[in-house]
Amino acid sequence: MTGLIFDIRRFSVHDGPGIRTTVFMKGCPLSCWWCHNPESKLPACETFEESRMFDGQEFRQMRTIGKEMPVAEVMEEIEKDLVFMNESGGGVTFSGGEPLFQPQFLEEALRECRRKDIHTTLDTSGYASRETIERILPYTSLFLYDIKHMDDELHKRYMNQSNSPILENLRFISERGGQVIIRFPVVEKINDHRENLDQLSLFLKSLPNPVKEIDLLPYHRIGSGKYAKFGKENLLGSMPNYPKERLQEIGDFFKGQGFAVKTGG
Ligand code: SF4
């Protein structure tokens, strides 16, 4: 079994507890306007021409994003840092793109990690079939679960898919006792209005095992250069970084609702 991987980053400290190795899987069924990894969306290898300046001279080269890797090869990369993971309470994080978009590879890799007693985190939009969730749930120690918008029509507009499976899967994971931290990407005038915050808070409180922590991920322009670089359309145009004062207000709102709040991962 192989998976389509576009990056493996070691010594990550923002993708779950402790020191982690993050495996970035290529392909995603959503199409968020603010995606900061536009090169991760297509479930296929892509080749781009890259240009770099050195000493006033331009150098061009072709670069391929995405590589088919067997589970064993990915495990080899993960196990290089076992000592750091064990000492820091870390592990491996599967991210993307959307890792649930490659369910067979993901299940096999998660099982292998569990067999080797490695803590597993899934950084996911939750957009998947119920069957996929049932298969991976027993081997997932922690979900970093994105909720992007509570309004289904706006979810379809900005993510190109309904939020129904995402919300239903979260309820199912909660019923089964899965550990979840919510990640809320905050984007000005798109999902930061009071009605959306109220609905999100109400929904999270209605879960059988209420979520305790929300991580706010404020929009930043860091990924916007990638759109030009990889020849993709940037629908947010020149939107500036999310305002700090407003982020503070949103953090205070969720704290007031009883959640622990962190900014960033
Ligand atoms: S779910 Fe994540 S990877 Fe997929 S389009 Fe949205 S931000 Fe990008």
mmCIF file of C-alpha atoms and ligand atoms in Angstrom:
data_model
loop_
_atom_site.group_PDB
_atom_site.id
_atom_site.type_symbol
_atom_site.label_atom_id
_atom_site.label_comp_id
_atom_site.label_asym_id
_atom_site.label_seq_id
_atom_site.Cartn_x
_atom_site.Cartn_y
_atom_site.Cartn_z
ATOM 1 C CA MET A 1 0.000 0.000 0.000
ATOM 2 C CA THR A 2 1.376 3.416 -0.959
ATOM 3 C CA GLY A 3 0.242 6.915 -0.058
ATOM 4 C CA LEU A 4 0.697 10.138 -1.999
ATOM 5 C CA ILE A 5 2.831 12.318 0.275
ATOM 6 C CA PHE A 6 3.987 15.865 -0.450
ATOM 7 C CA ASP A 7 6.155 16.523 2.586
ATOM 8 C CA ILE A 8 7.390 14.973 5.825
ATOM 9 C CA ARG A 9 8.484 17.490 8.448
ATOM 10 C CA ARG A 10 10.431 16.497 11.531
ATOM 11 C CA PHE A 11 10.579 18.369 14.858
ATOM 12 C CA SER A 12 7.155 19.925 14.467
ATOM 13 C CA VAL A 13 5.784 21.499 17.662
ATOM 14 C CA HIS A 14 2.480 22.923 16.377
ATOM 15 C CA ASP A 15 0.690 19.793 15.202
ATOM 16 C CA GLY A 16 -0.236 18.159 18.496
ATOM 17 C CA PRO A 17 1.520 17.445 21.804
ATOM 18 C CA GLY A 18 5.305 17.210 22.152
ATOM 19 C CA ILE A 19 7.796 16.886 19.330
ATOM 20 C CA ARG A 20 6.217 15.366 16.265
ATOM 21 C CA THR A 21 6.873 14.216 12.741
ATOM 22 C CA THR A 22 4.162 15.539 10.431
ATOM 23 C CA VAL A 23 3.270 13.587 7.304
ATOM 24 C CA PHE A 24 1.554 15.782 4.707
ATOM 25 C CA MET A 25 -0.723 13.790 2.428
ATOM 26 C CA LYS A 26 -1.675 15.128 -0.981
ATOM 27 C CA GLY A 27 -5.287 15.490 -2.116
ATOM 28 C CA CYS A 28 -8.295 17.157 -0.508
ATOM 29 C CA PRO A 29 -12.039 17.026 -1.295
ATOM 30 C CA LEU A 30 -12.557 20.601 -0.020
ATOM 31 C CA SER A 31 -11.399 23.775 -1.666
ATOM 32 C CA CYS A 32 -11.105 26.408 1.065
ATOM 33 C CA TRP A 33 -10.555 29.917 -0.257
ATOM 34 C CA TRP A 34 -7.818 30.518 2.326
ATOM 35 C CA CYS A 35 -5.957 27.205 1.979
ATOM 36 C CA HIS A 36 -2.293 27.913 2.704
ATOM 37 C CA ASN A 37 -1.164 24.728 0.965
ATOM 38 C CA PRO A 38 -2.741 25.100 -2.505
ATOM 39 C CA GLU A 39 -0.239 22.576 -3.838
ATOM 40 C CA SER A 40 -1.792 19.966 -1.509
ATOM 41 C CA LYS A 41 -5.289 19.898 -3.022
ATOM 42 C CA LEU A 42 -4.882 17.841 -6.196
ATOM 43 C CA PRO A 43 -4.686 14.077 -5.541
ATOM 44 C CA ALA A 44 -1.883 13.609 -8.074
ATOM 45 C CA CYS A 45 1.776 14.528 -8.513
ATOM 46 C CA GLU A 46 2.276 18.006 -10.003
ATOM 47 C CA THR A 47 5.347 19.463 -11.680
ATOM 48 C CA PHE A 48 6.148 23.166 -11.529
ATOM 49 C CA GLU A 49 8.915 25.363 -12.816
ATOM 50 C CA GLU A 50 10.696 27.039 -9.923
ATOM 51 C CA SER A 51 12.789 30.141 -10.241
ATOM 52 C CA ARG A 52 15.405 31.394 -7.771
ATOM 53 C CA MET A 53 17.663 34.437 -7.862
ATOM 54 C CA PHE A 54 21.315 34.120 -6.907
ATOM 55 C CA ASP A 55 23.944 36.825 -7.366
ATOM 56 C CA GLY A 56 21.634 38.775 -9.707
ATOM 57 C CA GLN A 57 21.056 35.742 -11.889
ATOM 58 C CA GLU A 58 17.870 33.727 -12.276
ATOM 59 C CA PHE A 59 18.019 29.941 -12.017
ATOM 60 C CA ARG A 60 15.098 27.784 -13.132
ATOM 61 C CA GLN A 61 14.381 24.177 -12.370
ATOM 62 C CA MET A 62 11.462 21.769 -12.543
ATOM 63 C CA ARG A 63 10.099 20.535 -9.210
ATOM 64 C CA THR A 64 7.614 17.726 -8.622
ATOM 65 C CA ILE A 65 5.234 17.926 -5.675
ATOM 66 C CA GLY A 66 4.017 14.568 -4.393
ATOM 67 C CA LYS A 67 5.600 11.155 -4.088
ATOM 68 C CA GLU A 68 4.068 7.697 -3.786
ATOM 69 C CA MET A 69 5.513 6.176 -0.621
ATOM 70 C CA PRO A 70 4.888 2.725 0.879
ATOM 71 C CA VAL A 71 3.804 2.618 4.523
ATOM 72 C CA ALA A 72 7.145 1.011 5.445
ATOM 73 C CA GLU A 73 9.100 3.953 3.971
ATOM 74 C CA VAL A 74 6.965 6.495 5.827
ATOM 75 C CA MET A 75 7.403 4.508 9.053
ATOM 76 C CA GLU A 76 11.170 4.575 8.542
ATOM 77 C CA GLU A 77 11.046 8.388 8.454
ATOM 78 C CA ILE A 78 8.795 8.533 11.516
ATOM 79 C CA GLU A 79 10.961 6.194 13.557
ATOM 80 C CA LYS A 80 14.078 8.314 13.043
ATOM 81 C CA ASP A 81 12.848 10.599 15.828
ATOM 82 C CA LEU A 82 11.369 8.047 18.210
ATOM 83 C CA VAL A 83 13.669 9.093 21.020
ATOM 84 C CA PHE A 84 12.517 12.749 20.825
ATOM 85 C CA MET A 85 8.894 11.714 20.533
ATOM 86 C CA ASN A 86 9.108 9.462 23.570
ATOM 87 C CA GLU A 87 10.918 12.022 25.722
ATOM 88 C CA SER A 88 8.579 14.904 24.819
ATOM 89 C CA GLY A 89 5.250 13.044 24.797
ATOM 90 C CA GLY A 90 5.061 13.584 21.045
ATOM 91 C CA GLY A 91 4.373 11.300 18.103
ATOM 92 C CA VAL A 92 3.262 11.477 14.510
ATOM 93 C CA THR A 93 0.669 13.764 12.902
ATOM 94 C CA PHE A 94 -1.015 12.965 9.605
ATOM 95 C CA SER A 95 -1.987 16.197 7.892
ATOM 96 C CA GLY A 96 -2.563 17.420 4.367
ATOM 97 C CA GLY A 97 -4.313 18.075 2.149
ATOM 98 C CA GLU A 98 -6.816 15.755 3.780
ATOM 99 C CA PRO A 99 -5.415 12.491 5.189
ATOM 100 C CA LEU A 100 -8.882 10.872 5.230
ATOM 101 C CA PHE A 101 -8.886 11.206 1.431
ATOM 102 C CA GLN A 102 -6.465 8.230 1.338
ATOM 103 C CA PRO A 103 -8.270 5.968 3.822
ATOM 104 C CA GLN A 104 -6.530 2.679 3.124
ATOM 105 C CA PHE A 105 -3.027 4.062 3.382
ATOM 106 C CA LEU A 106 -3.978 6.093 6.432
ATOM 107 C CA GLU A 107 -5.507 3.128 8.230
ATOM 108 C CA GLU A 108 -2.466 0.993 7.560
ATOM 109 C CA ALA A 109 -0.040 3.696 8.701
ATOM 110 C CA LEU A 110 -2.096 4.398 11.846
ATOM 111 C CA ARG A 111 -2.258 0.676 12.689
ATOM 112 C CA GLU A 112 1.488 0.390 12.274
ATOM 113 C CA CYS A 113 2.044 3.378 14.598
ATOM 114 C CA ARG A 114 -0.307 1.879 17.182
ATOM 115 C CA ARG A 115 1.542 -1.454 16.940
ATOM 116 C CA LYS A 116 4.756 0.445 17.715
ATOM 117 C CA ASP A 117 3.133 2.445 20.504
ATOM 118 C CA ILE A 118 3.525 5.806 18.719
ATOM 119 C CA HIS A 119 0.989 8.535 19.586
ATOM 120 C CA THR A 120 -1.067 9.439 16.501
ATOM 121 C CA THR A 121 -2.749 12.734 15.701
ATOM 122 C CA LEU A 122 -5.005 13.341 12.727
ATOM 123 C CA ASP A 123 -5.169 16.920 11.455
ATOM 124 C CA THR A 124 -8.404 16.777 9.474
ATOM 125 C CA SER A 125 -11.369 18.626 8.016
ATOM 126 C CA GLY A 126 -13.497 15.598 8.966
ATOM 127 C CA TYR A 127 -14.908 15.398 5.443
ATOM 128 C CA ALA A 128 -15.121 11.632 4.880
ATOM 129 C CA SER A 129 -17.544 8.728 4.853
ATOM 130 C CA ARG A 130 -18.724 7.262 8.153
ATOM 131 C CA GLU A 131 -17.084 3.985 7.182
ATOM 132 C CA THR A 132 -13.693 5.706 6.900
ATOM 133 C CA ILE A 133 -14.099 7.328 10.309
ATOM 134 C CA GLU A 134 -15.054 3.984 11.873
ATOM 135 C CA ARG A 135 -11.967 2.352 10.395
ATOM 136 C CA ILE A 136 -9.417 4.898 11.597
ATOM 137 C CA LEU A 137 -10.964 5.830 14.944
ATOM 138 C CA PRO A 138 -9.490 2.941 16.984
ATOM 139 C CA TYR A 139 -5.939 3.902 15.963
ATOM 140 C CA THR A 140 -6.186 7.693 16.329
ATOM 141 C CA SER A 141 -5.018 9.080 19.683
ATOM 142 C CA LEU A 142 -6.095 12.676 18.984
ATOM 143 C CA PHE A 143 -8.059 14.570 16.349
ATOM 144 C CA LEU A 144 -7.195 18.163 15.425
ATOM 145 C CA TYR A 145 -10.590 18.756 13.872
ATOM 146 C CA ASP A 146 -11.306 21.789 11.692
ATOM 147 C CA ILE A 147 -14.701 23.462 11.828
ATOM 148 C CA LYS A 148 -14.701 26.192 9.221
ATOM 149 C CA HIS A 149 -18.293 27.378 9.003
ATOM 150 C CA MET A 150 -21.589 26.406 10.673
ATOM 151 C CA ASP A 151 -23.784 27.741 7.838
ATOM 152 C CA ASP A 152 -24.112 25.008 5.236
ATOM 153 C CA GLU A 153 -24.708 27.331 2.278
ATOM 154 C CA LEU A 154 -21.671 29.431 3.144
ATOM 155 C CA HIS A 155 -19.671 26.265 3.751
ATOM 156 C CA LYS A 156 -20.553 25.152 0.222
ATOM 157 C CA ARG A 157 -19.593 28.563 -1.117
ATOM 158 C CA TYR A 158 -16.194 28.879 0.563
ATOM 159 C CA MET A 159 -15.248 25.185 0.863
ATOM 160 C CA ASN A 160 -17.094 23.794 -2.137
ATOM 161 C CA GLN A 161 -18.718 21.045 -0.010
ATOM 162 C CA SER A 162 -21.482 20.694 2.572
ATOM 163 C CA ASN A 163 -20.558 20.775 6.264
ATOM 164 C CA SER A 164 -23.078 17.993 7.121
ATOM 165 C CA PRO A 165 -20.662 15.034 7.034
ATOM 166 C CA ILE A 166 -18.124 17.077 9.005
ATOM 167 C CA LEU A 167 -20.537 17.874 11.828
ATOM 168 C CA GLU A 168 -22.060 14.384 11.833
ATOM 169 C CA ASN A 169 -18.632 12.729 11.936
ATOM 170 C CA LEU A 170 -17.583 14.930 14.841
ATOM 171 C CA ARG A 171 -20.673 13.874 16.787
ATOM 172 C CA PHE A 172 -19.920 10.237 16.006
ATOM 173 C CA ILE A 173 -16.281 10.581 17.152
ATOM 174 C CA SER A 174 -17.463 12.257 20.323
ATOM 175 C CA GLU A 175 -20.013 9.482 20.983
ATOM 176 C CA ARG A 176 -17.235 6.937 20.651
ATOM 177 C CA GLY A 177 -15.041 8.799 23.126
ATOM 178 C CA GLY A 178 -12.443 10.135 20.631
ATOM 179 C CA GLN A 179 -10.106 12.873 21.892
ATOM 180 C CA VAL A 180 -10.700 16.098 19.949
ATOM 181 C CA ILE A 181 -9.227 19.591 19.794
ATOM 182 C CA ILE A 182 -11.184 21.936 17.526
ATOM 183 C CA ARG A 183 -9.327 24.121 15.072
ATOM 184 C CA PHE A 184 -11.162 27.170 13.858
ATOM 185 C CA PRO A 185 -9.539 29.057 10.954
ATOM 186 C CA VAL A 186 -10.667 32.647 11.494
ATOM 187 C CA VAL A 187 -11.197 34.633 8.306
ATOM 188 C CA GLU A 188 -12.394 38.221 8.342
ATOM 189 C CA LYS A 189 -15.980 38.802 7.204
ATOM 190 C CA ILE A 190 -16.334 35.151 6.196
ATOM 191 C CA ASN A 191 -16.722 33.166 9.427
ATOM 192 C CA ASP A 192 -15.884 35.574 12.270
ATOM 193 C CA HIS A 193 -19.348 37.059 12.820
ATOM 194 C CA ARG A 194 -21.176 36.573 16.102
ATOM 195 C CA GLU A 195 -23.895 34.286 14.701
ATOM 196 C CA ASN A 196 -21.321 31.781 13.478
ATOM 197 C CA LEU A 197 -19.407 31.885 16.773
ATOM 198 C CA ASP A 198 -22.643 31.325 18.732
ATOM 199 C CA GLN A 199 -23.624 28.382 16.544
ATOM 200 C CA LEU A 200 -20.186 26.813 16.827
ATOM 201 C CA SER A 201 -20.189 27.148 20.596
ATOM 202 C CA LEU A 202 -23.712 25.681 20.876
ATOM 203 C CA PHE A 203 -22.847 22.767 18.618
ATOM 204 C CA LEU A 204 -19.668 21.909 20.538
ATOM 205 C CA LYS A 205 -21.512 22.037 23.849
ATOM 206 C CA SER A 206 -24.174 19.688 22.473
ATOM 207 C CA LEU A 207 -21.656 16.884 21.832
ATOM 208 C CA PRO A 208 -21.873 13.812 24.082
ATOM 209 C CA ASN A 209 -18.277 14.388 25.233
ATOM 210 C CA PRO A 210 -17.943 18.157 25.057
ATOM 211 C CA VAL A 211 -14.800 19.538 23.466
ATOM 212 C CA LYS A 212 -12.568 21.359 25.935
ATOM 213 C CA GLU A 213 -10.124 23.230 23.670
ATOM 214 C CA ILE A 214 -10.438 25.447 20.619
ATOM 215 C CA ASP A 215 -7.364 26.521 18.677
ATOM 216 C CA LEU A 216 -7.877 29.722 16.696
ATOM 217 C CA LEU A 217 -5.986 29.828 13.408
ATOM 218 C CA PRO A 218 -6.086 33.456 12.217
ATOM 219 C CA TYR A 219 -5.804 34.006 8.470
ATOM 220 C CA HIS A 220 -2.342 35.057 7.417
ATOM 221 C CA ARG A 221 -0.950 35.876 4.030
ATOM 222 C CA ILE A 222 1.937 33.457 4.331
ATOM 223 C CA GLY A 223 0.422 31.034 1.834
ATOM 224 C CA SER A 224 -0.686 33.653 -0.687
ATOM 225 C CA GLY A 225 2.661 33.713 -2.525
ATOM 226 C CA LYS A 226 2.233 30.004 -3.206
ATOM 227 C CA TYR A 227 -0.800 30.650 -5.415
ATOM 228 C CA ALA A 228 1.286 32.591 -7.903
ATOM 229 C CA LYS A 229 4.193 30.194 -7.539
ATOM 230 C CA PHE A 230 2.070 27.145 -8.325
ATOM 231 C CA GLY A 231 -0.167 28.873 -10.880
ATOM 232 C CA LYS A 232 -3.374 28.588 -8.793
ATOM 233 C CA GLU A 233 -6.163 31.133 -8.482
ATOM 234 C CA ASN A 234 -6.168 33.028 -5.159
ATOM 235 C CA LEU A 235 -9.814 33.847 -4.425
ATOM 236 C CA LEU A 236 -8.994 35.932 -1.330
ATOM 237 C CA GLY A 237 -6.785 38.254 -3.376
ATOM 238 C CA SER A 238 -4.874 40.704 -1.205
ATOM 239 C CA MET A 239 -6.761 40.134 2.053
ATOM 240 C CA PRO A 240 -4.509 41.286 4.935
ATOM 241 C CA ASN A 241 -3.537 39.228 7.997
ATOM 242 C CA TYR A 242 -6.351 38.794 10.501
ATOM 243 C CA PRO A 243 -6.517 41.776 12.945
ATOM 244 C CA LYS A 244 -5.013 40.955 16.376
ATOM 245 C CA GLU A 245 -7.580 42.937 18.400
ATOM 246 C CA ARG A 246 -10.481 41.089 16.779
ATOM 247 C CA LEU A 247 -8.766 37.749 17.392
ATOM 248 C CA GLN A 248 -8.451 38.652 21.054
ATOM 249 C CA GLU A 249 -12.202 39.366 21.169
ATOM 250 C CA ILE A 250 -12.993 36.004 19.586
ATOM 251 C CA GLY A 251 -10.669 34.246 22.045
ATOM 252 C CA ASP A 252 -12.418 36.020 24.925
ATOM 253 C CA PHE A 253 -15.800 34.982 23.535
ATOM 254 C CA PHE A 254 -14.893 31.268 23.535
ATOM 255 C CA LYS A 255 -13.212 31.519 26.944
ATOM 256 C CA GLY A 256 -16.428 33.085 28.249
ATOM 257 C CA GLN A 257 -18.254 30.024 26.903
ATOM 258 C CA GLY A 258 -16.019 27.759 28.999
ATOM 259 C CA PHE A 259 -13.477 26.590 26.404
ATOM 260 C CA ALA A 260 -9.717 26.628 26.762
ATOM 261 C CA VAL A 261 -8.460 28.746 23.860
ATOM 262 C CA LYS A 262 -5.102 28.734 22.110
ATOM 263 C CA THR A 263 -3.982 30.812 19.182
ATOM 264 C CA GLY A 264 -2.200 28.813 16.506
ATOM 265 C CA GLY A 265 -1.718 25.059 16.649
HETATM 266 S S1 SF4 B 1 -9.335 21.329 4.069
HETATM 267 FE FE1 SF4 B 1 -7.247 22.074 4.459
HETATM 268 S S2 SF4 B 1 -6.029 21.268 2.752
HETATM 269 FE FE2 SF4 B 1 -8.182 21.092 2.163
HETATM 270 S S3 SF4 B 1 -8.580 22.933 0.971
HETATM 271 FE FE3 SF4 B 1 -9.182 23.319 3.103
HETATM 272 S S4 SF4 B 1 -7.387 24.264 4.065
HETATM 273 FE FE4 SF4 B 1 -6.704 23.298 2.146
#
